mmCIF file of C-alpha atoms in Angstrom:
data_model
loop_
_atom_site.group_PDB
_atom_site.id
_atom_site.type_symbol
_atom_site.label_atom_id
_atom_site.label_comp_id
_atom_site.label_asym_id
_atom_site.label_seq_id
_atom_site.Cartn_x
_atom_site.Cartn_y
_atom_site.Cartn_z
ATOM 1 C CA MET Q 1 4.273 116.707 75.385
ATOM 2 C CA PRO Q 2 4.578 114.071 77.896
ATOM 3 C CA GLY Q 3 3.639 114.078 81.510
ATOM 4 C CA PRO Q 4 6.927 113.539 83.784
ATOM 5 C CA SER Q 5 7.840 110.223 85.253
ATOM 6 C CA LEU Q 6 8.461 112.394 88.735
ATOM 7 C CA ARG Q 7 6.161 115.207 89.010
ATOM 8 C CA PHE Q 8 6.487 118.451 90.701
ATOM 9 C CA SER Q 9 4.129 119.714 92.885
ATOM 10 C CA ASP Q 10 5.122 122.979 92.056
ATOM 11 C CA GLY Q 11 7.870 124.664 89.915
ATOM 12 C CA GLU Q 12 8.460 125.563 86.374
ATOM 13 C CA ILE Q 13 8.267 122.784 83.943
ATOM 14 C CA GLU Q 14 10.162 122.400 80.020
ATOM 15 C CA PHE Q 15 9.414 121.020 77.198
ATOM 16 C CA ARG Q 16 12.277 120.617 74.554
ATOM 17 C CA LYS Q 17 12.039 117.759 71.162
ATOM 18 C CA LYS Q 18 14.825 118.080 68.247
ATOM 19 C CA GLU Q 19 14.292 115.445 65.877
ATOM 20 C CA ASN Q 20 14.119 111.908 67.919
ATOM 21 C CA HIS Q 21 15.019 113.464 71.871
ATOM 22 C CA SER Q 22 12.517 114.974 73.982
ATOM 23 C CA CYS Q 23 13.863 116.102 76.997
ATOM 24 C CA THR Q 24 10.867 117.196 79.905
ATOM 25 C CA LYS Q 25 12.493 119.777 81.872
ATOM 26 C CA GLN Q 26 11.154 120.678 85.714
ATOM 27 C CA ARG Q 27 12.639 122.933 88.003
ATOM 28 C CA PHE Q 28 11.813 124.332 92.224
ATOM 29 C CA LYS Q 29 14.046 127.809 93.356
ATOM 30 C CA GLY Q 30 13.450 127.913 96.999
ATOM 31 C CA TRP Q 31 15.092 129.823 99.938
ATOM 32 C CA TYR Q 32 17.523 126.662 100.790
ATOM 33 C CA GLY Q 33 17.644 124.934 97.641
ATOM 34 C CA TYR Q 34 17.348 124.645 93.924
ATOM 35 C CA LEU Q 35 15.972 121.337 92.489
ATOM 36 C CA GLN Q 36 15.914 120.137 89.062
ATOM 37 C CA HIS Q 37 14.455 117.071 87.609
ATOM 38 C CA TYR Q 38 14.268 115.709 83.191
ATOM 39 C CA ASP Q 39 12.743 113.447 81.613
ATOM 40 C CA MET Q 40 15.110 112.233 78.749
ATOM 41 C CA VAL Q 41 14.624 109.922 75.296
ATOM 42 C CA LEU Q 42 17.520 109.654 73.219
ATOM 43 C CA ASP Q 43 17.361 107.588 70.276
ATOM 44 C CA GLU Q 44 21.274 107.885 70.004
ATOM 45 C CA PRO Q 45 23.987 109.004 72.434
ATOM 46 C CA VAL Q 46 24.532 112.698 72.895
ATOM 47 C CA CYS Q 47 26.382 115.793 74.687
ATOM 48 C CA ILE Q 48 24.280 118.673 76.114
ATOM 49 C CA PRO Q 49 26.562 121.618 77.052
ATOM 50 C CA ILE Q 50 26.213 123.199 79.964
ATOM 51 C CA ASN Q 51 27.435 126.378 81.375
ATOM 52 C CA VAL Q 52 28.324 126.725 85.219
ATOM 53 C CA THR Q 53 28.077 130.290 86.247
ATOM 54 C CA GLN Q 54 28.341 130.202 90.425
ATOM 55 C CA LYS Q 55 30.770 127.849 92.859
ATOM 56 C CA ASP Q 56 28.680 125.059 94.823
ATOM 57 C CA VAL Q 57 28.165 121.845 95.620
ATOM 58 C CA HIS Q 58 25.811 119.839 93.485
ATOM 59 C CA VAL Q 59 23.999 115.980 94.231
ATOM 60 C CA PHE Q 60 23.183 113.973 91.379
ATOM 61 C CA TYR Q 61 21.062 111.410 91.004
ATOM 62 C CA LEU Q 62 20.371 108.861 87.764
ATOM 63 C CA MET Q 63 16.449 107.388 88.611
ATOM 64 C CA GLN Q 64 16.554 104.651 86.065
ATOM 65 C CA LYS Q 65 18.486 100.870 86.314
ATOM 66 C CA ARG Q 66 20.030 101.473 83.413
ATOM 67 C CA GLY Q 67 22.264 104.172 81.158
ATOM 68 C CA THR Q 68 25.071 106.026 81.596
ATOM 69 C CA VAL Q 69 25.546 109.867 82.306
ATOM 70 C CA ALA Q 70 28.401 111.226 82.588
ATOM 71 C CA LEU Q 71 29.657 115.168 82.858
ATOM 72 C CA TRP Q 72 32.982 116.252 80.936
ATOM 73 C CA ASP Q 73 34.167 120.102 82.136
ATOM 74 C CA ASP Q 74 36.349 122.515 78.809
ATOM 75 C CA LYS Q 75 39.434 120.620 79.592
ATOM 76 C CA LYS Q 76 37.645 117.583 77.952
ATOM 77 C CA GLN Q 77 38.576 115.816 81.674
ATOM 78 C CA LEU Q 78 35.725 113.855 83.815
ATOM 79 C CA VAL Q 79 34.399 114.414 85.781
ATOM 80 C CA TRP Q 80 31.455 112.265 87.222
ATOM 81 C CA GLN Q 81 30.035 109.098 85.423
ATOM 82 C CA LEU Q 82 26.759 107.183 86.842
ATOM 83 C CA GLU Q 83 25.046 104.260 85.842
ATOM 84 C CA GLY Q 84 21.893 103.361 86.966
ATOM 85 C CA GLN Q 85 20.380 103.850 89.920
ATOM 86 C CA ARG Q 86 23.759 106.013 91.262
ATOM 87 C CA ALA Q 87 23.950 109.029 92.756
ATOM 88 C CA VAL Q 88 27.060 111.370 93.753
ATOM 89 C CA TYR Q 89 28.202 115.118 94.896
ATOM 90 C CA VAL Q 90 29.803 117.346 93.535
ATOM 91 C CA TYR Q 91 31.526 120.826 93.458
ATOM 92 C CA LEU Q 92 31.191 122.789 90.390
ATOM 93 C CA THR Q 93 33.190 125.836 89.609
ATOM 94 C CA PRO Q 94 32.067 128.367 87.493
ATOM 95 C CA GLY Q 95 32.727 127.331 83.482
ATOM 96 C CA SER Q 96 31.395 125.292 80.015
ATOM 97 C CA TYR Q 97 30.850 121.971 80.965
ATOM 98 C CA GLU Q 98 29.613 118.728 78.613
ATOM 99 C CA LEU Q 99 26.606 115.895 79.627
ATOM 100 C CA ARG Q 100 27.505 113.187 78.542
ATOM 101 C CA LEU Q 101 24.557 110.801 77.425
ATOM 102 C CA SER Q 102 23.940 107.665 76.694
ATOM 103 C CA ALA Q 103 20.616 106.121 74.123
ATOM 104 C CA GLY Q 104 17.515 104.960 75.774
ATOM 105 C CA LYS Q 105 15.671 106.605 78.345
ATOM 106 C CA HIS Q 106 17.137 108.826 81.251
ATOM 107 C CA ARG Q 107 15.261 110.075 84.489
ATOM 108 C CA LEU Q 108 17.788 112.924 86.115
ATOM 109 C CA PHE Q 109 17.044 114.739 89.893
ATOM 110 C CA SER Q 110 19.537 117.194 91.399
ATOM 111 C CA PHE Q 111 19.846 119.611 93.719
ATOM 112 C CA TYR Q 112 22.169 122.266 95.323
ATOM 113 C CA PHE Q 113 22.043 123.093 98.542
ATOM 114 C CA ASP Q 114 24.050 125.456 101.690
ATOM 115 C CA THR Q 115 27.043 124.413 102.351
ATOM 116 C CA GLY Q 116 26.745 126.089 105.097
ATOM 117 C CA ILE Q 117 24.975 123.724 107.729
ATOM 118 C CA PHE Q 118 28.514 121.643 106.902
ATOM 119 C CA ARG Q 119 30.630 124.043 109.060
ATOM 120 C CA TYR Q 120 32.061 123.909 112.623
ATOM 121 C CA GLY Q 121 32.651 119.979 112.632
ATOM 122 C CA ALA Q 122 29.286 119.033 110.697
ATOM 123 C CA ASP Q 123 30.583 117.075 108.381
ATOM 124 C CA GLU Q 124 32.687 114.474 110.420
ATOM 125 C CA GLU Q 125 30.244 111.808 110.176
ATOM 126 C CA PHE Q 126 29.398 112.431 106.706
ATOM 127 C CA ALA Q 127 33.456 111.519 105.238
ATOM 128 C CA PHE Q 128 32.379 110.768 101.552
ATOM 129 C CA MET Q 129 31.095 114.312 101.267
ATOM 130 C CA GLN Q 130 34.340 116.031 102.822
ATOM 131 C CA PRO Q 131 36.607 116.041 100.056
ATOM 132 C CA PRO Q 132 33.707 118.653 97.408
ATOM 133 C CA LEU Q 133 32.464 120.273 100.973
ATOM 134 C CA ARG Q 134 35.980 121.534 101.709
ATOM 135 C CA ALA Q 135 36.697 122.248 97.648
ATOM 136 C CA HIS Q 136 34.116 124.114 97.937
ATOM 137 C CA LEU Q 137 35.320 125.850 101.626
ATOM 138 C CA GLU Q 138 38.884 125.799 99.953
ATOM 139 C CA ASN Q 139 37.676 128.197 96.749
ATOM 140 C CA ARG Q 140 38.854 125.008 95.040
ATOM 141 C CA PRO Q 141 39.022 126.492 90.824
ATOM 142 C CA TYR Q 142 38.655 122.679 89.685
ATOM 143 C CA PRO Q 143 35.419 120.437 90.446
ATOM 144 C CA VAL Q 144 35.943 117.189 93.089
ATOM 145 C CA CYS Q 145 33.616 114.623 93.447
ATOM 146 C CA SER Q 146 32.616 112.531 96.551
ATOM 147 C CA ILE Q 147 32.861 108.449 95.168
ATOM 148 C CA ASP Q 148 28.999 107.806 93.996
ATOM 149 C CA PHE Q 149 26.411 105.896 95.476
ATOM 150 C CA ALA Q 150 23.680 102.871 95.351
ATOM 151 C CA VAL Q 151 20.136 105.081 94.712
ATOM 152 C CA ASP Q 152 18.096 102.776 97.214
ATOM 153 C CA PRO Q 153 14.308 102.361 97.136
ATOM 154 C CA VAL Q 154 14.274 104.963 100.054
ATOM 155 C CA THR Q 155 15.361 107.797 98.702
ATOM 156 C CA ALA Q 156 13.800 106.829 95.484
ATOM 157 C CA ALA Q 157 10.762 107.174 97.539
ATOM 158 C CA TYR Q 158 11.687 110.159 99.913
ATOM 159 C CA ILE Q 159 12.703 111.976 96.638
ATOM 160 C CA GLU Q 160 9.138 112.089 95.208
ATOM 161 C CA HIS Q 161 7.724 113.536 98.709
ATOM 162 C CA ILE Q 162 9.109 115.508 98.443
ATOM 163 C CA CYS Q 163 9.040 116.976 94.776
ATOM 164 C CA ARG Q 164 4.556 116.339 95.558
ATOM 165 C CA ASN Q 165 5.557 118.605 98.531
ATOM 166 C CA LEU Q 166 7.082 121.605 97.423
ATOM 167 C CA ARG Q 167 5.035 124.826 97.241
ATOM 168 C CA LYS Q 168 6.250 128.259 96.761
ATOM 169 C CA GLY Q 169 5.825 131.987 98.477
ATOM 170 C CA SER Q 170 5.504 129.475 102.054
ATOM 171 C CA MET Q 171 7.811 130.698 104.736
ATOM 172 C CA ASP Q 172 7.061 126.907 106.586
ATOM 173 C CA ASN Q 173 7.114 125.004 103.330
ATOM 174 C CA SER Q 174 10.458 126.799 102.703
ATOM 175 C CA ILE Q 175 11.513 125.461 105.926
ATOM 176 C CA LEU Q 176 10.676 122.493 105.779
ATOM 177 C CA ILE Q 177 12.458 121.762 102.452
ATOM 178 C CA SER Q 178 16.000 122.615 104.092
ATOM 179 C CA GLU Q 179 14.668 119.810 106.285
ATOM 180 C CA GLN Q 180 14.319 118.041 103.544
ATOM 181 C CA LEU Q 181 17.070 118.408 101.608
ATOM 182 C CA ARG Q 182 18.584 117.543 105.358
ATOM 183 C CA THR Q 183 17.014 114.768 105.320
ATOM 184 C CA MET Q 184 18.916 113.283 101.758
ATOM 185 C CA HIS Q 185 21.915 113.481 103.202
ATOM 186 C CA HIS Q 186 21.620 111.022 105.744
ATOM 187 C CA LEU Q 187 19.475 108.602 103.101
ATOM 188 C CA SER Q 188 23.366 109.131 101.037
ATOM 189 C CA ARG Q 189 24.994 108.208 103.776
ATOM 190 C CA ASP Q 190 23.159 105.345 104.970
ATOM 191 C CA SER Q 191 24.013 104.965 101.207
ATOM 192 C CA VAL Q 192 27.534 104.863 101.306
ATOM 193 C CA LEU Q 193 27.684 102.585 104.396
ATOM 194 C CA ARG Q 194 26.105 100.157 103.262
ATOM 195 C CA GLY Q 195 28.113 99.700 100.773
ATOM 196 C CA GLN Q 196 30.311 99.503 102.475
ATOM 197 C CA GLY Q 197 29.335 96.026 103.262
ATOM 198 C CA GLY Q 198 28.444 94.232 107.149
ATOM 199 C CA ASP Q 199 24.603 95.070 105.974
ATOM 200 C CA ASN Q 200 21.893 92.704 107.481
ATOM 201 C CA HIS Q 201 20.177 91.668 104.636
ATOM 202 C CA LYS Q 202 16.713 90.595 106.036
ATOM 203 C CA GLN Q 203 16.876 94.017 108.659
ATOM 204 C CA HIS Q 204 17.866 96.015 106.079
ATOM 205 C CA LEU Q 205 14.761 94.623 103.928
ATOM 206 C CA ALA Q 206 12.685 95.676 106.860
ATOM 207 C CA ILE Q 207 13.984 99.221 107.884
ATOM 208 C CA SER Q 208 13.894 99.489 104.185
ATOM 209 C CA ALA Q 209 10.264 99.233 104.590
ATOM 210 C CA LYS Q 210 9.296 101.130 107.364
ATOM 211 C CA LYS Q 211 11.136 104.458 106.336
ATOM 212 C CA ILE Q 212 9.271 103.831 102.367
ATOM 213 C CA ILE Q 213 5.528 103.341 104.801
ATOM 214 C CA GLU Q 214 6.564 106.206 106.597
ATOM 215 C CA ILE Q 215 7.232 108.129 104.401
ATOM 216 C CA GLU Q 216 4.006 106.886 101.835
ATOM 217 C CA VAL Q 217 1.729 107.156 104.819
ATOM 218 C CA ALA Q 218 2.588 111.219 105.104
ATOM 219 C CA ASP Q 219 0.900 111.418 101.934
ATOM 220 C CA TYR Q 220 -1.574 109.245 100.801
ATOM 221 C CA GLY Q 221 -2.605 108.274 104.643
ATOM 222 C CA ILE Q 222 -4.111 104.978 104.811
ATOM 223 C CA LYS Q 223 -4.145 104.965 100.500
ATOM 224 C CA LEU Q 224 -0.751 103.531 100.513
ATOM 225 C CA GLU Q 225 -1.330 99.720 99.300
ATOM 226 C CA LEU Q 226 1.709 97.976 100.682
ATOM 227 C CA LYS Q 227 1.613 96.050 97.575
ATOM 228 C CA ALA Q 228 3.282 99.249 95.918
ATOM 229 C CA VAL Q 229 5.958 99.171 99.133
ATOM 230 C CA ALA Q 230 7.122 96.321 98.217
ATOM 231 C CA GLU Q 231 7.421 96.748 94.137
ATOM 232 C CA ARG Q 232 10.222 99.341 95.435
ATOM 233 C CA LEU Q 233 11.337 96.628 96.935
ATOM 234 C CA ASN Q 234 11.173 94.133 94.123
ATOM 235 C CA ILE Q 235 9.936 91.446 96.571
ATOM 236 C CA SER Q 236 7.110 89.558 96.418
ATOM 237 C CA LEU Q 237 4.335 91.552 99.581
ATOM 238 C CA SER Q 238 3.913 88.243 101.298
ATOM 239 C CA GLN Q 239 7.704 87.432 101.311
ATOM 240 C CA LEU Q 240 8.140 90.977 103.129
ATOM 241 C CA GLY Q 241 5.374 90.164 105.008
ATOM 242 C CA ASP Q 242 6.920 87.398 106.785
ATOM 243 C CA VAL Q 243 10.780 88.867 106.957
ATOM 244 C CA PHE Q 244 8.871 92.442 108.915
ATOM 245 C CA LYS Q 245 7.185 90.751 111.048
ATOM 246 C CA VAL Q 246 10.519 88.474 112.342
ATOM 247 C CA GLU Q 247 12.195 91.904 112.305
ATOM 248 C CA CYS Q 248 9.826 94.411 113.772
ATOM 249 C CA GLY Q 249 7.885 92.374 115.353
ATOM 250 C CA ILE Q 250 4.237 93.797 113.902
ATOM 251 C CA THR Q 251 2.909 92.864 110.243
ATOM 252 C CA ILE Q 252 3.446 94.963 108.075
ATOM 253 C CA ASN Q 253 -0.388 96.337 108.251
ATOM 254 C CA ALA Q 254 -0.249 96.503 111.689
ATOM 255 C CA TYR Q 255 3.003 98.926 111.178
ATOM 256 C CA LYS Q 256 0.610 100.797 108.613
ATOM 257 C CA LYS Q 257 -2.028 101.541 110.965
ATOM 258 C CA HIS Q 258 0.010 102.915 113.423
ATOM 259 C CA CYS Q 259 1.534 105.089 111.223
ATOM 260 C CA VAL Q 260 -2.077 105.902 109.853
ATOM 261 C CA ILE Q 261 -2.316 106.900 113.369
ATOM 262 C CA GLU Q 262 0.584 108.958 114.552
ATOM 263 C CA LYS Q 263 0.504 111.221 111.358
ATOM 264 C CA ALA Q 264 -4.107 111.810 112.817
ATOM 265 C CA LYS Q 265 -2.889 112.418 116.457
ATOM 266 C CA LYS Q 266 -0.533 114.603 114.982
ATOM 267 C CA LEU Q 267 -2.516 116.323 113.272
ATOM 268 C CA LEU Q 268 -5.400 116.436 115.932
ATOM 269 C CA ARG Q 269 -2.741 117.887 118.486
ATOM 270 C CA ASN Q 270 -2.450 120.316 115.623
ATOM 271 C CA LEU Q 271 -5.873 121.853 116.357
ATOM 272 C CA LEU Q 272 -5.533 123.131 119.987
ATOM 273 C CA THR Q 273 -2.497 126.091 118.513
ATOM 274 C CA THR Q 274 -6.028 127.127 116.092
ATOM 275 C CA GLY Q 275 -8.095 127.097 119.326
ATOM 276 C CA GLY Q 276 -9.827 124.482 117.764
ATOM 277 C CA LEU Q 277 -11.557 121.111 119.589
ATOM 278 C CA GLY Q 278 -13.417 119.776 115.939
ATOM 279 C CA HIS Q 279 -13.667 119.969 112.451
ATOM 280 C CA THR Q 280 -11.807 117.092 111.803
ATOM 281 C CA TRP Q 281 -12.875 116.359 108.435
ATOM 282 C CA ASP Q 282 -9.660 118.043 106.884
ATOM 283 C CA ILE Q 283 -8.163 115.236 109.430
ATOM 284 C CA ALA Q 284 -9.711 112.451 107.653
ATOM 285 C CA THR Q 285 -8.992 113.419 104.102
ATOM 286 C CA ALA Q 286 -5.431 113.964 104.824
ATOM 287 C CA CYS Q 287 -5.558 110.002 106.307
ATOM 288 C CA GLY Q 288 -7.073 109.193 103.489
ATOM 289 C CA PHE Q 289 -9.945 108.702 104.365
ATOM 290 C CA ASP Q 290 -13.299 108.937 101.450
ATOM 291 C CA ASP Q 291 -15.812 109.323 104.876
ATOM 292 C CA ARG Q 292 -15.190 111.105 107.469
ATOM 293 C CA THR Q 293 -17.362 108.037 109.877
ATOM 294 C CA ALA Q 294 -15.277 105.490 108.665
ATOM 295 C CA PHE Q 295 -12.204 107.789 109.913
ATOM 296 C CA HIS Q 296 -13.965 107.801 112.791
ATOM 297 C CA ARG Q 297 -14.202 104.318 113.182
ATOM 298 C CA PHE Q 298 -10.735 103.846 112.008
ATOM 299 C CA PHE Q 299 -9.246 105.584 114.781
ATOM 300 C CA LYS Q 300 -11.024 104.422 118.197
ATOM 301 C CA ARG Q 301 -10.675 101.130 117.220
ATOM 302 C CA GLU Q 302 -7.899 101.507 116.655
ATOM 303 C CA THR Q 303 -6.978 104.083 119.888
ATOM 304 C CA GLY Q 304 -9.906 103.047 121.891
ATOM 305 C CA MET Q 305 -11.588 106.976 121.593
ATOM 306 C CA THR Q 306 -13.074 109.355 119.343
ATOM 307 C CA PRO Q 307 -10.946 111.597 117.663
ATOM 308 C CA MET Q 308 -13.339 114.750 119.598
ATOM 309 C CA ALA Q 309 -12.532 112.632 122.574
ATOM 310 C CA TYR Q 310 -8.778 111.933 122.066
ATOM 311 C CA THR Q 311 -8.359 116.139 121.358
ATOM 312 C CA LYS Q 312 -10.182 116.845 124.125
ATOM 313 C CA SER Q 313 -7.783 114.715 126.081
ATOM 314 C CA MET Q 314 -5.160 116.624 125.175
ATOM 315 C CA VAL Q 315 -7.141 119.917 127.269
ATOM 316 C CA PHE Q 316 -6.856 117.883 130.268
ATOM 317 C CA GLY Q 317 -3.014 116.577 130.033
ATOM 318 C CA SER Q 318 -4.239 113.265 129.495
ATOM 319 C CA GLY Q 319 -3.552 112.368 125.773
ATOM 320 C CA ARG Q 320 -0.962 110.706 124.187
#
């Protein structure tokens, strides 16, 4: 059984193989969302029967650069078709469908969600979503799709971040998943708007780098390698550094350090809710440091005070 290209930290996993075809499936069912990911290796085009048991609005992301995936209904009508690194929102009604895939390797990520969050005019700033959302609200008897849009590097990084942090049996995590899926809707909207033109390439590159650094620092802290950020954006680190400095007025490494410090400060402030003024070892680890002393030195160098001093300053109202 090969390891999945996108690993869920929690959830069910299945592996199936037939002749030269294989599929690794991961799924996570939470209170606010149902997430699935498929890694498929096919030596020829295949058709997979799909049975939908209830109406929902789904989002499908084709994560790899090449290949085609299409969904057809039982009337042999095309519902949607995605080329490499594209995504689509679709309202599906109960019934039988057929997933048709080209030969090659496929990475398909999907989730469905509670459309109630878009009621009472909340869908106005998400115009591209309105066709499937309204079809769901009006209980239409046929599938309806949005326009398709690019799966950009920020979206890909955020999907990986969500999957790395899935946890069952936690109320806090269930709420977190709801917030993360909301962020996914905003990223989708941004991708659609960029696809309509008028975007400054260098500015977009710098903004994307900032968002990816924020996402990755949340999971890896100081261990984030900036070269990996540049690789996501298909540019050399030196070129990205030059663009970032001009557009953001700060070096890319300085921004990474800023994000690590902000994460550390947030964790230190959380100590106050538990009544503690110490125990910074867990915080050092969460920020990617193998040695607590190294974390203390880094924090003092960047802020002018030790982690303990910062926490105490919060008690007396002088911390920021």
